[in-house]
Structure formats: structure tokens, C-alpha cells
PDB file of C-alpha atoms in Angstrom:
ATOM      1  CA  MET A  65      19.550 -37.361 -46.874  1.00 42.00           C
ATOM      2  CA  SER A  66      16.219 -39.622 -46.727  1.00 47.00           C
ATOM      3  CA  ALA A  67      13.052 -37.500 -46.186  1.00 46.00           C
ATOM      4  CA  ASP A  68      12.765 -38.443 -42.646  1.00 73.00           C
ATOM      5  CA  VAL A  69      16.544 -37.274 -41.780  1.00 80.00           C
ATOM      6  CA  ALA A  70      15.704 -34.102 -43.657  1.00 75.00           C
ATOM      7  CA  ASP A  71      12.668 -33.295 -41.397  1.00 81.00           C
ATOM      8  CA  LEU A  72      14.990 -33.278 -38.450  1.00 90.00           C
ATOM      9  CA  GLU A  73      15.338 -29.753 -36.480  1.00 89.00           C
ATOM     10  CA  ALA A  74      18.907 -29.097 -36.293  1.00 88.00           C
ATOM     11  CA  ARG A  75      19.022 -26.024 -34.397  1.00 92.00           C
ATOM     12  CA  CYS A  76      19.963 -27.615 -31.185  1.00 95.00           C
ATOM     13  CA  VAL A  77      21.007 -31.234 -31.101  1.00 97.00           C
ATOM     14  CA  TRP A  78      21.584 -33.181 -27.848  1.00 97.00           C
ATOM     15  CA  ILE A  79      23.519 -36.522 -28.214  1.00 98.00           C
ATOM     16  CA  ILE A  80      22.886 -38.725 -25.374  1.00 97.00           C
ATOM     17  CA  ASP A  81      25.778 -41.192 -24.820  1.00 95.00           C
ATOM     18  CA  GLY A  82      25.192 -44.992 -24.048  1.00 91.00           C
ATOM     19  CA  GLY A  83      28.228 -45.465 -22.083  1.00 89.00           C
ATOM     20  CA  PRO A  84      28.101 -47.656 -18.680  1.00 91.00           C
ATOM     21  CA  VAL A  85      26.878 -44.585 -16.670  1.00 92.00           C
ATOM     22  CA  ALA A  86      23.959 -42.401 -17.390  1.00 93.00           C
ATOM     23  CA  PRO A  87      24.526 -38.697 -17.685  1.00 94.00           C
ATOM     24  CA  ARG A  88      24.771 -36.937 -14.414  1.00 88.00           C
ATOM     25  CA  ARG A  89      23.755 -33.324 -16.124  1.00 88.00           C
ATOM     26  CA  LEU A  90      22.096 -32.279 -18.942  1.00 91.00           C
ATOM     27  CA  PRO A  91      23.007 -29.108 -21.164  1.00 92.00           C
ATOM     28  CA  PRO A  92      21.219 -25.788 -20.616  1.00 92.00           C
ATOM     29  CA  GLY A  93      18.194 -24.982 -22.615  1.00 92.00           C
ATOM     30  CA  GLU A  94      15.967 -27.428 -24.917  1.00 94.00           C
ATOM     31  CA  PRO A  95      16.993 -29.572 -27.630  1.00 96.00           C
ATOM     32  CA  SER A  96      15.050 -29.638 -30.846  1.00 96.00           C
ATOM     33  CA  CYS A  97      16.558 -32.862 -31.994  1.00 97.00           C
ATOM     34  CA  VAL A  98      17.645 -35.799 -29.607  1.00 98.00           C
ATOM     35  CA  ILE A  99      20.258 -38.475 -30.713  1.00 98.00           C
ATOM     36  CA  ALA A 100      20.464 -41.541 -28.739  1.00 97.00           C
ATOM     37  CA  VAL A 101      23.493 -43.675 -28.897  1.00 96.00           C
ATOM     38  CA  ASP A 102      22.531 -47.465 -28.343  1.00 95.00           C
ATOM     39  CA  ARG A 103      22.011 -48.031 -24.574  1.00 94.00           C
ATOM     40  CA  GLY A 104      21.599 -43.873 -24.613  1.00 95.00           C
ATOM     41  CA  LEU A 105      18.070 -44.746 -25.489  1.00 97.00           C
ATOM     42  CA  ALA A 106      17.185 -45.867 -22.297  1.00 96.00           C
ATOM     43  CA  TYR A 107      18.904 -42.788 -20.586  1.00 96.00           C
ATOM     44  CA  THR A 108      17.124 -40.597 -23.017  1.00 97.00           C
ATOM     45  CA  LEU A 109      13.510 -41.876 -22.250  1.00 97.00           C
ATOM     46  CA  ARG A 110      14.501 -42.061 -18.292  1.00 95.00           C
ATOM     47  CA  LEU A 111      15.549 -38.422 -18.335  1.00 95.00           C
ATOM     48  CA  GLY A 112      12.224 -37.633 -20.115  1.00 95.00           C
ATOM     49  CA  LEU A 113      13.407 -36.645 -23.385  1.00 97.00           C
ATOM     50  CA  ARG A 114      11.872 -37.423 -26.807  1.00 97.00           C
ATOM     51  CA  PRO A 115      14.500 -39.140 -28.869  1.00 97.00           C
ATOM     52  CA  HIS A 116      14.325 -38.308 -32.548  1.00 97.00           C
ATOM     53  CA  VAL A 117      17.069 -40.589 -33.637  1.00 97.00           C
ATOM     54  CA  VAL A 118      18.891 -43.969 -32.506  1.00 97.00           C
ATOM     55  CA  VAL A 119      22.570 -44.605 -33.694  1.00 96.00           C
ATOM     56  CA  GLY A 120      24.639 -47.940 -32.912  1.00 94.00           C
ATOM     57  CA  ASP A 121      25.219 -51.426 -33.345  1.00 92.00           C
ATOM     58  CA  PHE A 122      22.327 -52.010 -30.862  1.00 93.00           C
ATOM     59  CA  ASP A 123      24.528 -54.418 -28.719  1.00 90.00           C
ATOM     60  CA  SER A 124      23.470 -52.680 -25.431  1.00 90.00           C
ATOM     61  CA  VAL A 125      20.169 -51.409 -26.343  1.00 91.00           C
ATOM     62  CA  ASP A 126      16.922 -53.306 -25.193  1.00 90.00           C
ATOM     63  CA  ALA A 127      14.981 -54.530 -28.251  1.00 91.00           C
ATOM     64  CA  ALA A 128      11.619 -54.065 -26.610  1.00 94.00           C
ATOM     65  CA  THR A 129      12.397 -50.516 -25.477  1.00 94.00           C
ATOM     66  CA  LEU A 130      13.554 -49.715 -29.188  1.00 94.00           C
ATOM     67  CA  GLU A 131      10.300 -51.426 -30.428  1.00 95.00           C
ATOM     68  CA  ARG A 132       7.994 -49.579 -27.886  1.00 95.00           C
ATOM     69  CA  THR A 133       9.857 -46.311 -28.792  1.00 96.00           C
ATOM     70  CA  HIS A 134       9.126 -46.751 -32.502  1.00 95.00           C
ATOM     71  CA  GLU A 135       5.630 -47.494 -31.843  1.00 95.00           C
ATOM     72  CA  GLN A 136       5.205 -44.391 -29.995  1.00 96.00           C
ATOM     73  CA  TRP A 137       7.357 -42.089 -32.300  1.00 95.00           C
ATOM     74  CA  PRO A 138       7.092 -43.736 -36.016  1.00 94.00           C
ATOM     75  CA  ASP A 139       9.167 -40.891 -37.196  1.00 94.00           C
ATOM     76  CA  LEU A 140      11.964 -42.293 -34.904  1.00 95.00           C
ATOM     77  CA  VAL A 141      15.282 -42.280 -37.226  1.00 95.00           C
ATOM     78  CA  ILE A 142      16.908 -45.802 -36.732  1.00 95.00           C
ATOM     79  CA  GLN A 143      20.743 -45.944 -37.778  1.00 94.00           C
ATOM     80  CA  ARG A 144      21.560 -49.554 -37.054  1.00 93.00           C
ATOM     81  CA  HIS A 145      25.284 -50.609 -37.826  1.00 92.00           C
ATOM     82  CA  ASP A 146      27.085 -53.630 -38.254  1.00 89.00           C
ATOM     83  CA  ARG A 147      28.530 -54.985 -35.061  1.00 87.00           C
ATOM     84  CA  HIS A 148      32.125 -55.302 -36.781  1.00 87.00           C
ATOM     85  CA  LYS A 149      31.993 -51.617 -37.689  1.00 89.00           C
ATOM     86  CA  ALA A 150      35.108 -49.550 -38.060  1.00 88.00           C
ATOM     87  CA  HIS A 151      34.023 -46.799 -35.640  1.00 92.00           C
ATOM     88  CA  SER A 152      32.623 -46.573 -32.356  1.00 93.00           C
ATOM     89  CA  ASP A 153      28.660 -45.741 -31.745  1.00 94.00           C
ATOM     90  CA  LEU A 154      29.625 -42.222 -30.505  1.00 95.00           C
ATOM     91  CA  ASP A 155      31.780 -41.597 -33.477  1.00 94.00           C
ATOM     92  CA  LEU A 156      28.875 -42.617 -35.691  1.00 95.00           C
ATOM     93  CA  ALA A 157      26.449 -40.514 -33.729  1.00 95.00           C
ATOM     94  CA  LEU A 158      28.697 -37.249 -34.073  1.00 95.00           C
ATOM     95  CA  SER A 159      29.165 -37.967 -37.668  1.00 94.00           C
ATOM     96  CA  PHE A 160      25.407 -37.758 -38.053  1.00 94.00           C
ATOM     97  CA  ALA A 161      24.955 -34.786 -36.088  1.00 94.00           C
ATOM     98  CA  TRP A 162      27.822 -33.259 -38.130  1.00 92.00           C
ATOM     99  CA  GLY A 163      25.791 -34.023 -41.349  1.00 91.00           C
ATOM    100  CA  LEU A 164      22.962 -32.187 -39.874  1.00 92.00           C
ATOM    101  CA  ASP A 165      24.727 -29.278 -39.771  1.00 91.00           C
ATOM    102  CA  PRO A 166      23.600 -27.986 -36.495  1.00 92.00           C
ATOM    103  CA  ALA A 167      23.476 -24.370 -35.048  1.00 92.00           C
ATOM    104  CA  GLU A 168      24.430 -25.934 -31.591  1.00 94.00           C
ATOM    105  CA  ILE A 169      25.274 -29.130 -30.429  1.00 96.00           C
ATOM    106  CA  ALA A 170      25.827 -30.896 -26.815  1.00 97.00           C
ATOM    107  CA  LEU A 171      26.840 -34.350 -25.796  1.00 97.00           C
ATOM    108  CA  ALA A 172      25.697 -35.602 -22.582  1.00 97.00           C
ATOM    109  CA  GLY A 173      27.768 -38.707 -21.070  1.00 94.00           C
ATOM    110  CA  GLY A 174      28.235 -40.258 -17.572  1.00 92.00           C
ATOM    111  CA  GLY A 175      31.583 -41.151 -17.988  1.00 89.00           C
ATOM    112  CA  GLY A 176      33.134 -43.913 -16.331  1.00 85.00           C
ATOM    113  CA  GLY A 177      33.463 -47.302 -17.915  1.00 87.00           C
ATOM    114  CA  ARG A 178      36.764 -48.490 -19.805  1.00 90.00           C
ATOM    115  CA  LEU A 179      40.109 -46.198 -19.640  1.00 93.00           C
ATOM    116  CA  ASP A 180      40.449 -46.865 -23.483  1.00 93.00           C
ATOM    117  CA  HIS A 181      37.028 -46.068 -24.630  1.00 91.00           C
ATOM    118  CA  MET A 182      37.083 -42.849 -22.238  1.00 91.00           C
ATOM    119  CA  MET A 183      40.100 -41.430 -23.647  1.00 93.00           C
ATOM    120  CA  ILE A 184      39.071 -42.179 -27.516  1.00 92.00           C
ATOM    121  CA  SER A 185      35.516 -40.441 -26.535  1.00 92.00           C
ATOM    122  CA  VAL A 186      37.281 -37.347 -25.202  1.00 94.00           C
ATOM    123  CA  THR A 187      39.996 -36.824 -27.937  1.00 93.00           C
ATOM    124  CA  MET A 188      37.820 -37.903 -30.551  1.00 94.00           C
ATOM    125  CA  LEU A 189      36.093 -34.158 -30.022  1.00 95.00           C
ATOM    126  CA  ALA A 190      39.469 -32.700 -31.079  1.00 94.00           C
ATOM    127  CA  ARG A 191      39.306 -34.211 -34.583  1.00 92.00           C
ATOM    128  CA  PRO A 192      39.047 -31.381 -37.136  1.00 88.00           C
ATOM    129  CA  ARG A 193      35.494 -31.960 -38.367  1.00 89.00           C
ATOM    130  CA  TYR A 194      34.281 -32.031 -34.803  1.00 92.00           C
ATOM    131  CA  ALA A 195      36.461 -29.514 -33.379  1.00 92.00           C
ATOM    132  CA  ALA A 196      35.067 -26.930 -35.752  1.00 89.00           C
ATOM    133  CA  LEU A 197      31.357 -27.767 -34.498  1.00 90.00           C
ATOM    134  CA  PRO A 198      29.455 -25.535 -32.095  1.00 92.00           C
ATOM    135  CA  LEU A 199      29.928 -28.492 -29.432  1.00 95.00           C
ATOM    136  CA  THR A 200      29.966 -28.649 -25.852  1.00 96.00           C
ATOM    137  CA  ALA A 201      30.462 -32.144 -23.909  1.00 97.00           C
ATOM    138  CA  TYR A 202      29.102 -32.732 -20.697  1.00 97.00           C
ATOM    139  CA  ILE A 203      30.781 -35.706 -19.274  1.00 95.00           C
ATOM    140  CA  GLY A 204      30.411 -36.998 -15.780  1.00 92.00           C
ATOM    141  CA  ALA A 205      31.248 -33.578 -13.573  1.00 92.00           C
ATOM    142  CA  SER A 206      33.490 -31.953 -16.546  1.00 96.00           C
ATOM    143  CA  VAL A 207      32.501 -29.680 -19.459  1.00 97.00           C
ATOM    144  CA  VAL A 208      34.614 -30.411 -22.337  1.00 97.00           C
ATOM    145  CA  GLN A 209      35.298 -27.817 -25.616  1.00 97.00           C
ATOM    146  CA  ALA A 210      37.438 -28.341 -28.316  1.00 96.00           C
ATOM    147  CA  ALA A 211      38.718 -25.824 -30.690  1.00 96.00           C
ATOM    148  CA  THR A 212      41.156 -25.502 -33.935  1.00 94.00           C
ATOM    149  CA  SER A 213      43.065 -22.587 -35.334  1.00 94.00           C
ATOM    150  CA  ASP A 214      41.471 -19.337 -35.388  1.00 94.00           C
ATOM    151  CA  MET A 215      38.692 -19.989 -33.053  1.00 95.00           C
ATOM    152  CA  ASN A 216      37.747 -18.851 -29.579  1.00 95.00           C
ATOM    153  CA  MET A 217      36.382 -20.678 -26.473  1.00 96.00           C
ATOM    154  CA  ARG A 218      34.285 -18.907 -23.763  1.00 96.00           C
ATOM    155  CA  LEU A 219      34.631 -20.716 -20.593  1.00 97.00           C
ATOM    156  CA  ALA A 220      32.169 -20.113 -17.835  1.00 96.00           C
ATOM    157  CA  ALA A 221      33.319 -20.548 -14.061  1.00 96.00           C
ATOM    158  CA  ASP A 222      29.973 -22.043 -13.477  1.00 95.00           C
ATOM    159  CA  ASP A 223      31.170 -24.737 -15.560  1.00 96.00           C
ATOM    160  CA  GLY A 224      34.296 -25.402 -13.496  1.00 95.00           C
ATOM    161  CA  ASN A 225      36.617 -23.469 -11.651  1.00 96.00           C
ATOM    162  CA  LEU A 226      39.393 -25.868 -12.471  1.00 97.00           C
ATOM    163  CA  LEU A 227      40.675 -25.830 -16.170  1.00 97.00           C
ATOM    164  CA  THR A 228      43.178 -28.284 -18.069  1.00 97.00           C
ATOM    165  CA  LEU A 229      44.085 -27.367 -21.571  1.00 97.00           C
ATOM    166  CA  MET A 230      45.498 -29.953 -23.713  1.00 97.00           C
ATOM    167  CA  ALA A 231      46.960 -29.633 -27.317  1.00 96.00           C
ATOM    168  CA  VAL A 232      45.909 -32.759 -29.634  1.00 95.00           C
ATOM    169  CA  GLY A 233      47.878 -33.827 -32.673  1.00 92.00           C
ATOM    170  CA  GLY A 234      50.649 -31.601 -32.266  1.00 95.00           C
ATOM    171  CA  THR A 235      51.956 -28.351 -30.699  1.00 96.00           C
ATOM    172  CA  ALA A 236      49.177 -25.418 -30.292  1.00 96.00           C
ATOM    173  CA  SER A 237      49.614 -21.763 -29.989  1.00 96.00           C
ATOM    174  CA  LEU A 238      47.061 -20.208 -27.900  1.00 96.00           C
ATOM    175  CA  HIS A 239      46.292 -17.009 -26.067  1.00 97.00           C
ATOM    176  CA  THR A 240      44.503 -16.963 -22.659  1.00 97.00           C
ATOM    177  CA  SER A 241      42.689 -14.565 -20.336  1.00 97.00           C
ATOM    178  CA  GLY A 242      40.864 -14.890 -17.145  1.00 97.00           C
ATOM    179  CA  LEU A 243      43.067 -17.686 -15.761  1.00 97.00           C
ATOM    180  CA  ARG A 244      45.551 -17.816 -12.618  1.00 96.00           C
ATOM    181  CA  TRP A 245      48.418 -18.663 -15.261  1.00 95.00           C
ATOM    182  CA  ASN A 246      47.673 -17.437 -18.657  1.00 96.00           C
ATOM    183  CA  LEU A 247      49.256 -18.608 -21.821  1.00 94.00           C
ATOM    184  CA  THR A 248      50.563 -16.537 -25.039  1.00 92.00           C
ATOM    185  CA  GLY A 249      52.166 -17.501 -28.155  1.00 85.00           C
ATOM    186  CA  ALA A 250      55.346 -17.317 -26.871  1.00 87.00           C
ATOM    187  CA  THR A 251      54.578 -20.347 -24.711  1.00 90.00           C
ATOM    188  CA  PRO A 252      53.452 -23.281 -26.994  1.00 93.00           C
ATOM    189  CA  LEU A 253      51.435 -26.172 -25.699  1.00 95.00           C
ATOM    190  CA  ALA A 254      52.879 -29.443 -26.689  1.00 95.00           C
ATOM    191  CA  SER A 255      50.883 -32.439 -27.702  1.00 93.00           C
ATOM    192  CA  ALA A 256      49.643 -33.999 -24.371  1.00 87.00           C
ATOM    193  CA  ALA A 257      52.180 -31.783 -22.485  1.00 91.00           C
ATOM    194  CA  SER A 258      51.179 -31.217 -18.617  1.00 93.00           C
ATOM    195  CA  LEU A 259      51.855 -27.420 -19.047  1.00 94.00           C
ATOM    196  CA  GLY A 260      48.117 -27.000 -19.540  1.00 94.00           C
ATOM    197  CA  LEU A 261      47.126 -29.059 -16.567  1.00 95.00           C
ATOM    198  CA  SER A 262      45.123 -27.927 -13.304  1.00 94.00           C
ATOM    199  CA  ASN A 263      44.942 -24.254 -14.470  1.00 96.00           C
ATOM    200  CA  GLU A 264      42.202 -21.883 -12.441  1.00 96.00           C
ATOM    201  CA  LEU A 265      39.679 -19.484 -13.450  1.00 97.00           C
ATOM    202  CA  THR A 266      40.124 -16.240 -11.761  1.00 96.00           C
ATOM    203  CA  GLU A 267      37.278 -14.275 -13.296  1.00 96.00           C
ATOM    204  CA  PRO A 268      33.695 -15.363 -13.933  1.00 97.00           C
ATOM    205  CA  GLU A 269      34.659 -16.418 -17.877  1.00 97.00           C
ATOM    206  CA  ALA A 270      37.943 -17.329 -19.029  1.00 98.00           C
ATOM    207  CA  HIS A 271      38.666 -16.671 -22.915  1.00 97.00           C
ATOM    208  CA  VAL A 272      41.306 -18.992 -24.829  1.00 97.00           C
ATOM    209  CA  ARG A 273      41.912 -18.100 -28.469  1.00 97.00           C
ATOM    210  CA  VAL A 274      43.511 -20.946 -30.446  1.00 96.00           C
ATOM    211  CA  GLN A 275      46.153 -19.474 -32.768  1.00 96.00           C
ATOM    212  CA  SER A 276      47.220 -22.672 -34.414  1.00 96.00           C
ATOM    213  CA  GLY A 277      46.874 -26.439 -33.452  1.00 95.00           C
ATOM    214  CA  THR A 278      44.142 -28.042 -32.054  1.00 96.00           C
ATOM    215  CA  VAL A 279      43.105 -27.610 -28.154  1.00 96.00           C
ATOM    216  CA  LEU A 280      40.586 -29.573 -25.740  1.00 97.00           C
ATOM    217  CA  ALA A 281      39.660 -27.278 -22.720  1.00 97.00           C
ATOM    218  CA  MET A 282      38.254 -29.655 -19.765  1.00 97.00           C
ATOM    219  CA  GLN A 283      36.419 -27.855 -16.895  1.00 97.00           C
ATOM    220  CA  THR A 284      35.816 -29.352 -13.403  1.00 96.00           C
ATOM    221  CA  HIS A 285      34.984 -28.227  -9.761  1.00 94.00           C
ATOM    222  CA  GLY A 286      37.538 -28.794  -7.408  1.00 90.00           C
ATOM    223  CA  LYS A 287      39.977 -27.279  -4.631  1.00 82.00           C
ATOM    224  CA  PRO A 288      42.294 -24.649  -6.084  1.00 76.00           C
ATOM    225  CA  LEU A 289      46.080 -25.028  -5.465  1.00 68.00           C
ATOM    226  CA  PRO A 290      47.589 -23.258  -2.632  1.00 66.00           C
TER     227      PRO A 290
END
């Protein structure tokens, strides 16, 4: 790490995504480090946050805004990547955050935009290196977490009374509690199967224990099924 990166406080890292829509909500608490993803720099400043890092190919960030931000905070870490890179800006930001070994990480994004971008951005959270992070994503009106083998998720009903569980990269075995339809190891969840779609929290907090495989938990508020 360079000296400026080594000085970053990784206790609570926030990533502000640079998608076409600004984040609708922010994570709880206060960040110790804010990573803006390209256009996310404008969202970061609009939200009254102090950016510590800007990551991307800068095809959507305003050059004048970037210059003014750097003048205001000379220690701003700028990670500029080639436009013909092999990874998305968000992937690069998550990789940067992963390298900080954070105690807590939150991603805020507005959602919307192209379907392919959205699908990759969400399922990317289930990649092994990211699924193992203490990471919660606030995407549009939904809250997303990922977990892999031998990990547990605590899902608060305040984050959404409806829950979809999706296995990524292969069949997953899990044990749940606090849901209208609980799953056990006797009922494996196949990759991208609809079995985990539109479950409901029946307690203030639900628990998901992943015994094997990798699972995405996506919460939103909505009307329960009759």
C-alpha cells in the first residue's frame, strides 16, 4: 500500500455507487472511510459526506468536481483505471475496500439502469472474497447480504418484511428461523431456484445459517401473500 492508502481508517467503510440513480437511503451509523465510485463522487458530496477515495475510469464523473474535491481534500486517494478495463468500477471499488481489511463495509446504490449491470452488481456480492466480508448493500429500496459456508446472517424486519434467498454458483444448504417458510438442510436450495422467492419474516429478526454453498439474502418491504 502507498502511504496515503495506509492512512485510511478501515473501521467502517462506505461505498457510494455511481449508477444512474442516486442512493435512496444511507447505511446506519457513521463511516470512517468513504469510497466514491465514479459518478458516485457527485452523490457523495450531495449527501454531505467527505470522500476519502474515488475509484473508476471516470467516464461519468465531472472533471471540475473531481478537481475541486481534490483541492478541498488534498489527501483524497484517486484510483483512475483505463476505460478498457476488464472489471466494472464497482468491482474495482469492492476489491479496493477488501484490501483495506475492513471491520464493517456498506454499499449504497440507487439501483435502476441497465438490467445486465444490475444483475452483475448484485450477484457480484456473492463472489467468495466479497461474501466473506462483513458487507451489507443498500440498493434502491432493498437490503442485500451474502454469506458463504459456515456463516450466519441476522436479518432485521426493519430492513424489509419480504425476503428472497438465492443460491449463487451451485446448490446451497441452509437453516433458517423466523420465516413463514423455514428451510433446513433437508431442502437444498438449487442455484437460482425460485424456492427461496418471496418468503416473509414473522419475527423482528430472522436468522440464516449457511451450511454449504453461497447465498444472497434480499430484503424489501411489501405486502405479504394471503
